[in-house]
Tab-separated table of C-alpha atoms in Angstrom:
chain	number	residue	atom	x	y	z
A	1	MET	CA	-39.962	-30.579	-17.133
A	2	ALA	CA	-36.382	-29.316	-17.385
A	3	PRO	CA	-37.080	-25.868	-15.824
A	4	THR	CA	-38.753	-27.604	-12.887
A	5	ASN	CA	-35.733	-29.850	-12.365
A	6	LYS	CA	-33.424	-26.865	-12.643
A	7	ALA	CA	-35.530	-24.911	-10.136
A	8	ASP	CA	-35.602	-27.868	-7.754
A	9	ARG	CA	-31.841	-28.291	-8.070
A	10	LYS	CA	-31.319	-24.590	-7.329
A	11	ALA	CA	-33.605	-24.800	-4.288
A	12	VAL	CA	-31.653	-27.766	-2.926
A	13	LEU	CA	-28.326	-25.975	-3.461
A	14	ASP	CA	-29.695	-22.801	-1.834
A	15	ILE	CA	-30.823	-24.707	1.253
A	16	ALA	CA	-27.540	-26.618	1.414
A	17	SER	CA	-25.589	-23.335	1.179
A	18	TRP	CA	-27.529	-21.804	4.065
A	19	MET	CA	-27.215	-24.931	6.199
A	20	PHE	CA	-23.468	-25.007	5.524
A	21	ASN	CA	-23.121	-21.351	6.547
A	22	VAL	CA	-25.302	-21.675	9.655
A	23	ALA	CA	-23.537	-24.856	10.819
A	24	THR	CA	-20.010	-23.488	10.379
A	25	SER	CA	-20.872	-20.051	11.801
A	26	VAL	CA	-22.578	-21.381	14.922
A	27	GLY	CA	-19.818	-23.969	15.321
A	28	ILE	CA	-17.038	-21.384	15.203
A	29	ILE	CA	-18.907	-19.154	17.665
A	30	MET	CA	-19.119	-22.025	20.159
A	31	VAL	CA	-15.452	-23.005	19.705
A	32	ASN	CA	-14.242	-19.406	19.996
A	33	LYS	CA	-16.294	-18.845	23.148
A	34	ALA	CA	-14.734	-21.908	24.715
A	35	LEU	CA	-11.271	-20.784	23.581
A	36	MET	CA	-11.683	-17.295	25.013
A	37	ALA	CA	-13.756	-18.006	28.119
A	38	THR	CA	-12.180	-21.279	29.221
A	39	HIS	CA	-8.622	-20.914	27.994
A	40	GLY	CA	-8.310	-17.116	28.154
A	41	PHE	CA	-7.213	-16.556	24.553
A	42	SER	CA	-8.709	-13.079	24.059
A	43	PHE	CA	-6.781	-12.072	20.927
A	44	ALA	CA	-9.657	-11.962	18.458
A	45	THR	CA	-7.907	-10.091	15.636
A	46	THR	CA	-4.880	-12.385	15.652
A	47	LEU	CA	-7.208	-15.388	15.749
A	48	THR	CA	-8.988	-14.048	12.656
A	49	ALA	CA	-5.590	-13.664	10.968
A	50	LEU	CA	-4.886	-17.345	11.676
A	51	HIS	CA	-8.284	-18.191	10.191
A	52	PHE	CA	-7.381	-16.487	6.921
A	53	ALA	CA	-3.905	-18.010	6.948
A	54	THR	CA	-5.469	-21.486	7.188
A	55	THR	CA	-7.924	-20.590	4.431
A	56	THR	CA	-5.013	-19.398	2.274
A	57	ILE	CA	-3.284	-22.754	2.669
A	58	MET	CA	-6.499	-24.544	1.706
A	59	THR	CA	-6.981	-22.454	-1.451
A	60	ALA	CA	-3.310	-22.931	-2.396
A	61	VAL	CA	-3.661	-26.715	-2.122
A	62	LEU	CA	-6.867	-26.704	-4.175
A	63	ARG	CA	-5.199	-24.533	-6.831
A	64	TRP	CA	-2.230	-26.920	-6.929
A	65	LEU	CA	-4.619	-29.862	-7.359
A	66	GLY	CA	-6.378	-28.045	-10.196
A	67	TYR	CA	-9.718	-27.508	-8.460
A	68	ILE	CA	-9.342	-23.710	-8.601
A	69	LEU	CA	-8.808	-22.385	-12.113
A	70	PRO	CA	-6.694	-19.281	-12.827
A	71	SER	CA	-8.674	-16.032	-12.595
A	72	HIS	CA	-8.035	-12.311	-12.453
A	73	LEU	CA	-8.942	-9.702	-9.848
A	74	PRO	CA	-7.529	-6.176	-10.360
A	75	VAL	CA	-5.270	-5.029	-7.534
A	76	PRO	CA	-7.284	-1.826	-6.816
A	77	ASP	CA	-10.452	-3.894	-6.268
A	78	LEU	CA	-8.537	-6.362	-4.095
A	79	ILE	CA	-7.142	-3.541	-1.947
A	80	LYS	CA	-10.578	-1.944	-1.520
A	81	PHE	CA	-12.084	-5.264	-0.502
A	82	VAL	CA	-9.340	-5.983	2.043
A	83	ILE	CA	-9.710	-2.490	3.540
A	84	PHE	CA	-13.473	-2.959	3.963
A	85	ALA	CA	-13.060	-6.482	5.344
A	86	ASN	CA	-10.312	-5.591	7.836
A	87	LEU	CA	-12.162	-2.479	9.015
A	88	SER	CA	-15.197	-4.683	9.567
A	89	ILE	CA	-13.238	-7.156	11.702
A	90	VAL	CA	-11.437	-4.526	13.764
A	91	GLY	CA	-14.517	-2.297	13.979
A	92	MET	CA	-16.691	-5.086	15.350
A	93	ASN	CA	-14.078	-6.036	17.960
A	94	VAL	CA	-13.615	-2.416	19.073
A	95	SER	CA	-17.384	-1.803	19.066
A	96	LEU	CA	-17.916	-4.782	21.369
A	97	MET	CA	-15.217	-3.486	23.738
A	98	TRP	CA	-16.366	0.156	23.860
A	99	ASN	CA	-20.145	-0.383	23.821
A	100	SER	CA	-22.645	-2.223	25.940
A	101	VAL	CA	-23.749	-5.605	24.577
A	102	GLY	CA	-27.191	-4.146	23.848
A	103	PHE	CA	-25.862	-1.315	21.694
A	104	TYR	CA	-23.443	-3.710	19.981
A	105	GLN	CA	-26.413	-5.889	18.962
A	106	ILE	CA	-28.352	-2.844	17.736
A	107	ALA	CA	-25.341	-1.822	15.636
A	108	LYS	CA	-25.210	-5.282	14.052
A	109	LEU	CA	-28.905	-4.992	13.177
A	110	CYS	CA	-28.175	-1.713	11.393
A	111	ILE	CA	-26.127	-3.617	8.807
A	112	ILE	CA	-29.373	-4.695	7.115
A	113	PRO	CA	-30.781	-1.204	6.369
A	114	VAL	CA	-27.300	-0.021	5.303
A	115	SER	CA	-27.031	-3.016	2.942
A	116	CYS	CA	-30.475	-2.176	1.553
A	117	PHE	CA	-29.314	1.414	0.977
A	118	LEU	CA	-26.227	0.201	-0.919
A	119	GLU	CA	-28.321	-2.055	-3.152
A	120	VAL	CA	-30.762	0.761	-3.871
A	121	LEU	CA	-27.928	3.224	-4.521
A	122	PHE	CA	-25.632	1.086	-6.677
A	123	ASP	CA	-27.884	-1.642	-8.113
A	124	LYS	CA	-31.145	0.354	-8.310
A	125	ILE	CA	-32.959	-2.424	-6.442
A	126	ARG	CA	-36.602	-1.893	-5.548
A	127	TYR	CA	-38.225	-3.687	-2.613
A	128	SER	CA	-41.919	-4.484	-2.359
A	129	ARG	CA	-43.902	-3.459	0.696
A	130	ASP	CA	-44.014	-7.052	1.978
A	131	THR	CA	-40.249	-7.415	1.611
A	132	LYS	CA	-39.665	-4.205	3.574
A	133	LEU	CA	-42.116	-5.214	6.304
A	134	SER	CA	-40.568	-8.683	6.603
A	135	ILE	CA	-37.134	-7.097	7.172
A	136	VAL	CA	-38.650	-4.914	9.922
A	137	VAL	CA	-40.161	-8.013	11.574
A	138	VAL	CA	-36.766	-9.779	11.549
A	139	LEU	CA	-35.062	-6.740	13.071
A	140	LEU	CA	-37.710	-6.448	15.787
A	141	GLY	CA	-37.526	-10.156	16.595
A	142	VAL	CA	-33.738	-10.238	16.904
A	143	ALA	CA	-33.802	-6.998	18.914
A	144	VAL	CA	-36.373	-8.394	21.370
A	145	CYS	CA	-34.335	-11.586	21.660
A	146	THR	CA	-30.850	-10.122	22.113
A	147	VAL	CA	-30.916	-6.458	23.135
A	148	THR	CA	-30.845	-5.794	26.878
A	149	ASP	CA	-28.818	-2.960	28.367
A	150	VAL	CA	-28.214	-0.078	25.962
A	151	SER	CA	-25.724	2.683	26.709
A	152	VAL	CA	-24.043	4.936	24.162
A	153	ASN	CA	-20.800	6.908	24.221
A	154	THR	CA	-19.095	8.956	21.506
A	155	LYS	CA	-16.121	6.701	20.763
A	156	GLY	CA	-18.336	3.620	20.906
A	157	LEU	CA	-20.762	5.200	18.443
A	158	ILE	CA	-17.895	6.008	16.047
A	159	ALA	CA	-16.552	2.447	16.277
A	160	ALA	CA	-20.019	0.987	15.704
A	161	SER	CA	-20.597	3.244	12.686
A	162	ILE	CA	-17.298	2.181	11.114
A	163	ALA	CA	-18.098	-1.474	11.817
A	164	VAL	CA	-21.590	-1.270	10.313
A	165	TRP	CA	-20.628	0.565	7.123
A	166	SER	CA	-17.457	-1.457	6.482
A	167	THR	CA	-19.304	-4.756	7.032
A	168	ALA	CA	-22.111	-3.734	4.671
A	169	LEU	CA	-19.594	-2.564	2.050
A	170	GLN	CA	-17.516	-5.742	2.365
A	171	GLN	CA	-20.539	-7.984	1.915
A	172	TYR	CA	-21.867	-5.908	-0.972
A	173	TYR	CA	-18.425	-6.051	-2.568
A	174	VAL	CA	-18.349	-9.870	-2.365
A	175	HIS	CA	-21.458	-10.031	-4.550
A	176	TYR	CA	-20.199	-7.234	-6.817
A	177	LEU	CA	-16.784	-8.803	-7.473
A	178	GLN	CA	-18.193	-12.247	-8.175
A	179	ARG	CA	-20.670	-10.756	-10.637
A	180	ARG	CA	-18.279	-8.244	-12.227
A	181	TYR	CA	-15.351	-10.606	-12.829
A	182	SER	CA	-17.253	-13.927	-13.035
A	183	LEU	CA	-15.420	-15.285	-9.994
A	184	GLY	CA	-16.510	-18.375	-8.119
A	185	SER	CA	-16.429	-18.492	-4.338
A	186	PHE	CA	-13.148	-20.426	-4.269
A	187	ASN	CA	-11.580	-18.067	-6.800
A	188	LEU	CA	-12.502	-14.935	-4.861
A	189	LEU	CA	-11.381	-16.483	-1.585
A	190	GLY	CA	-8.093	-17.453	-3.243
A	191	HIS	CA	-7.497	-13.817	-4.174
A	192	THR	CA	-8.560	-12.172	-0.903
A	193	ALA	CA	-7.528	-14.609	1.853
A	194	PRO	CA	-3.718	-14.269	1.425
A	195	THR	CA	-3.829	-10.460	1.553
A	196	GLN	CA	-6.155	-10.462	4.544
A	197	ALA	CA	-3.998	-13.031	6.330
A	198	ALA	CA	-0.787	-11.067	5.738
A	199	SER	CA	-2.259	-7.710	6.777
A	200	LEU	CA	-3.988	-9.067	9.893
A	201	LEU	CA	-0.967	-11.107	10.986
A	202	LEU	CA	1.040	-7.892	10.787
A	203	LEU	CA	-1.486	-5.590	12.479
A	204	GLY	CA	-3.403	-8.070	14.619
A	205	PRO	CA	-1.014	-8.300	17.601
A	206	PHE	CA	-0.891	-4.496	17.911
A	207	ILE	CA	-4.678	-4.143	17.662
A	208	ASP	CA	-5.175	-6.914	20.223
A	209	TYR	CA	-2.706	-5.205	22.546
A	210	LEU	CA	-4.705	-1.965	22.313
A	211	LEU	CA	-7.889	-3.890	23.101
A	212	THR	CA	-6.581	-6.175	25.860
A	213	THR	CA	-3.293	-4.535	27.033
A	214	LYS	CA	-1.713	-7.981	26.514
A	215	TRP	CA	0.601	-9.306	23.831
A	216	VAL	CA	-0.411	-12.459	22.025
A	217	TYR	CA	3.221	-13.611	22.275
A	218	SER	CA	3.022	-13.602	26.077
A	219	PHE	CA	0.038	-15.968	26.197
A	220	GLU	CA	0.788	-19.238	27.977
A	221	TYR	CA	0.089	-21.750	25.228
A	222	ASN	CA	-0.777	-25.328	26.100
A	223	ALA	CA	-1.892	-28.360	24.127
A	224	MET	CA	-5.605	-27.774	24.744
A	225	ALA	CA	-5.514	-24.082	23.779
A	226	VAL	CA	-3.512	-24.813	20.626
A	227	SER	CA	-5.979	-27.572	19.739
A	228	PHE	CA	-8.901	-25.153	20.038
A	229	ILE	CA	-7.045	-22.557	17.930
A	230	GLY	CA	-6.449	-25.193	15.259
A	231	PHE	CA	-10.053	-26.413	15.428
A	232	SER	CA	-11.323	-22.842	15.135
A	233	SER	CA	-9.075	-22.223	12.119
A	234	VAL	CA	-10.292	-25.352	10.326
A	235	ILE	CA	-13.962	-24.439	10.888
A	236	ALA	CA	-13.157	-20.910	9.663
A	237	ILE	CA	-12.363	-22.329	6.215
A	238	GLY	CA	-15.993	-23.415	5.939
A	239	THR	CA	-17.260	-20.163	7.436
A	240	ASN	CA	-15.309	-17.986	4.995
A	241	LEU	CA	-16.210	-20.149	2.011
A	242	SER	CA	-19.904	-20.437	2.905
A	243	GLN	CA	-20.177	-16.656	3.305
A	244	PHE	CA	-18.882	-16.130	-0.221
A	245	ILE	CA	-21.130	-18.904	-1.559
A	246	CYS	CA	-24.272	-17.480	0.074
A	247	ILE	CA	-23.641	-13.863	-0.881
A	248	GLY	CA	-22.731	-14.976	-4.407
A	249	ARG	CA	-25.935	-17.001	-4.772
A	250	PHE	CA	-28.125	-14.359	-3.160
A	251	THR	CA	-27.284	-10.797	-2.059
A	252	ALA	CA	-25.754	-9.117	0.981
A	253	VAL	CA	-29.235	-8.168	2.262
A	254	SER	CA	-30.566	-11.729	2.010
A	255	PHE	CA	-27.380	-12.997	3.669
A	256	GLN	CA	-27.899	-10.605	6.581
A	257	VAL	CA	-31.648	-11.190	6.984
A	258	LEU	CA	-31.570	-14.974	6.872
A	259	GLY	CA	-28.174	-14.969	8.562
A	260	HIS	CA	-29.747	-13.825	11.817
A	261	MET	CA	-30.822	-17.438	12.218
A	262	LYS	CA	-27.234	-17.892	13.448
A	263	THR	CA	-27.857	-15.272	16.141
A	264	ILE	CA	-31.025	-17.063	17.226
A	265	LEU	CA	-29.321	-20.466	17.370
A	266	SER	CA	-26.304	-19.052	19.204
A	267	CYS	CA	-28.591	-17.528	21.834
A	268	SER	CA	-30.488	-20.812	22.144
A	269	TRP	CA	-27.407	-22.979	22.580
A	270	ASP	CA	-25.300	-20.655	24.722
A	271	SER	CA	-25.774	-22.027	28.234
A	272	SER	CA	-24.400	-18.906	29.911
A	273	TYR	CA	-26.880	-16.811	27.920
A	274	LEU	CA	-29.751	-19.081	28.885
A	275	GLU	CA	-28.775	-18.919	32.558
A	276	LYS	CA	-28.578	-15.142	32.450
A	277	LYS	CA	-31.848	-14.694	30.618
A	278	ALA	CA	-33.547	-17.770	32.124
A	279	PHE	CA	-34.979	-18.321	28.636
A	280	SER	CA	-37.718	-15.808	29.397
A	281	LEU	CA	-40.951	-15.368	27.486
A	282	GLN	CA	-39.416	-12.259	25.904
A	283	VAL	CA	-36.548	-14.281	24.423
A	284	PHE	CA	-38.885	-17.000	23.184
A	285	LEU	CA	-41.264	-14.509	21.533
A	286	GLY	CA	-38.313	-12.696	19.980
A	287	MET	CA	-37.076	-15.928	18.417
A	288	ILE	CA	-40.538	-16.782	17.068
A	289	LEU	CA	-40.944	-13.280	15.634
A	290	ALA	CA	-37.501	-13.344	13.989
A	291	VAL	CA	-38.011	-16.781	12.423
A	292	ALA	CA	-41.471	-15.751	11.174
A	293	GLY	CA	-39.919	-12.643	9.614
A	294	MET	CA	-37.221	-14.734	7.903
A	295	ILE	CA	-39.840	-17.066	6.408
A	296	TRP	CA	-41.884	-14.058	5.290
A	297	TYR	CA	-38.803	-12.436	3.753
A	298	GLY	CA	-37.868	-15.615	1.896
A	299	ASN	CA	-41.371	-15.800	0.442
A	300	ALA	CA	-41.839	-12.078	-0.280
A	301	SER	CA	-38.420	-11.448	-1.826
A	302	THR	CA	-38.782	-14.314	-4.326
A	303	LYS	CA	-42.195	-13.241	-5.603
A	304	PRO	CA	-42.374	-11.177	-8.819
A	305	GLY	CA	-41.729	-7.564	-7.841
A	306	GLY	CA	-40.574	-8.532	-4.362
A	307	LYS	CA	-37.028	-7.463	-5.069
A	308	GLU	CA	-35.995	-6.341	-8.524
A	309	ARG	CA	-33.959	-3.819	-10.449
A	310	GLY	CA	-36.143	-0.799	-10.998
A	311	VAL	CA	-34.041	1.351	-13.330
A	312	PRO	CA	-32.418	0.146	-16.565
A	313	ASN	CA	-28.745	0.787	-16.964
A	314	GLU	CA	-27.430	3.573	-19.153
A	315	LYS	CA	-26.440	1.290	-22.016
A	316	SER	CA	-29.859	-0.319	-22.332
A	317	HIS	CA	-31.482	3.090	-21.988
A	318	LYS	CA	-29.405	4.435	-24.887
A	319	THR	CA	-30.137	1.334	-26.970
A	320	ARG	CA	-33.861	1.694	-26.390
A	321	SER	CA	-33.733	5.424	-27.209
A	322	LEU	CA	-31.868	4.683	-30.449
A	323	SER	CA	-34.416	2.035	-31.349
A	324	ASP	CA	-37.273	4.442	-30.662
A	325	SER	CA	-35.672	7.145	-32.800
A	326	GLU	CA	-35.132	4.690	-35.669
A	327	GLN	CA	-38.730	3.599	-35.408
A	328	GLY	CA	-39.811	7.248	-35.526
A	329	ASP	CA	-37.680	7.847	-38.639
A	330	ASP	CA	-39.267	4.854	-40.344
A	331	GLU	CA	-42.713	6.202	-39.579
A	332	LYS	CA	-41.747	9.592	-40.996
A	333	VAL	CA	-40.597	7.948	-44.267
């Protein structure tokens, strides 16, 4: 009876984690769109820096209250993570500016196969045929739903490539660091958020100037715009935390595959998108296909052999070889 209760408890926590991530992610997308479209605050990198600054304050308060226990993360690993994460943020912003929306969406879809490659390369993960096919169905569904005009240029392709690889590496590294150093989501966020906030607050205004030819300092701030910035920063605490929770509980690939539910919901609730697309049959079928693929992936990846480590590590291999040799010696005696 106990294993069943434990399994049920895990299932409830898994669903709650995904709902938390979807709710905060879709919420911050809606708030940021209103902030940028209605109030003209187009400084995305600086806004992200403020998000991490707010998250840093939250983790500091929780540590002071004793909810976050002391932990250790080596500086070299912290620096690598921050480099991947910041390249992901800047790369995505630059990719959106230099590419058509269609190619930008295609680039985001490429994060899934790159994440699969990283898991196969570093973790020796093997995927079943059904798991692979379900990922293809999700990619096709999201592509049908979101991809329209597609035009490619050299600098846009370079920016998209950097964005895709850095995002995949950052998300893989979240799972790796939590597993390697036994860090909880709050602990890891407490280590990474301050460094990301400091680096992006320093570089963000310059990057935003290159992207918009405007300085964030020259923006005409008013009460409503500041309120939206504050609201966005508060929601970002949940978004950052839920990302670490989901990737820690699952993997970067699962986070990406099931995470496209956020893309579907954003497309559904974005009135300007619906007006442009008139909620066509193509969009509707794309959503149905993507959701069906997500359900298939969730079922296929949790079955025995759906997604598992295929090659034992070197230590276990040596141990087994030693055991075999000892058994052979005993037989010879």
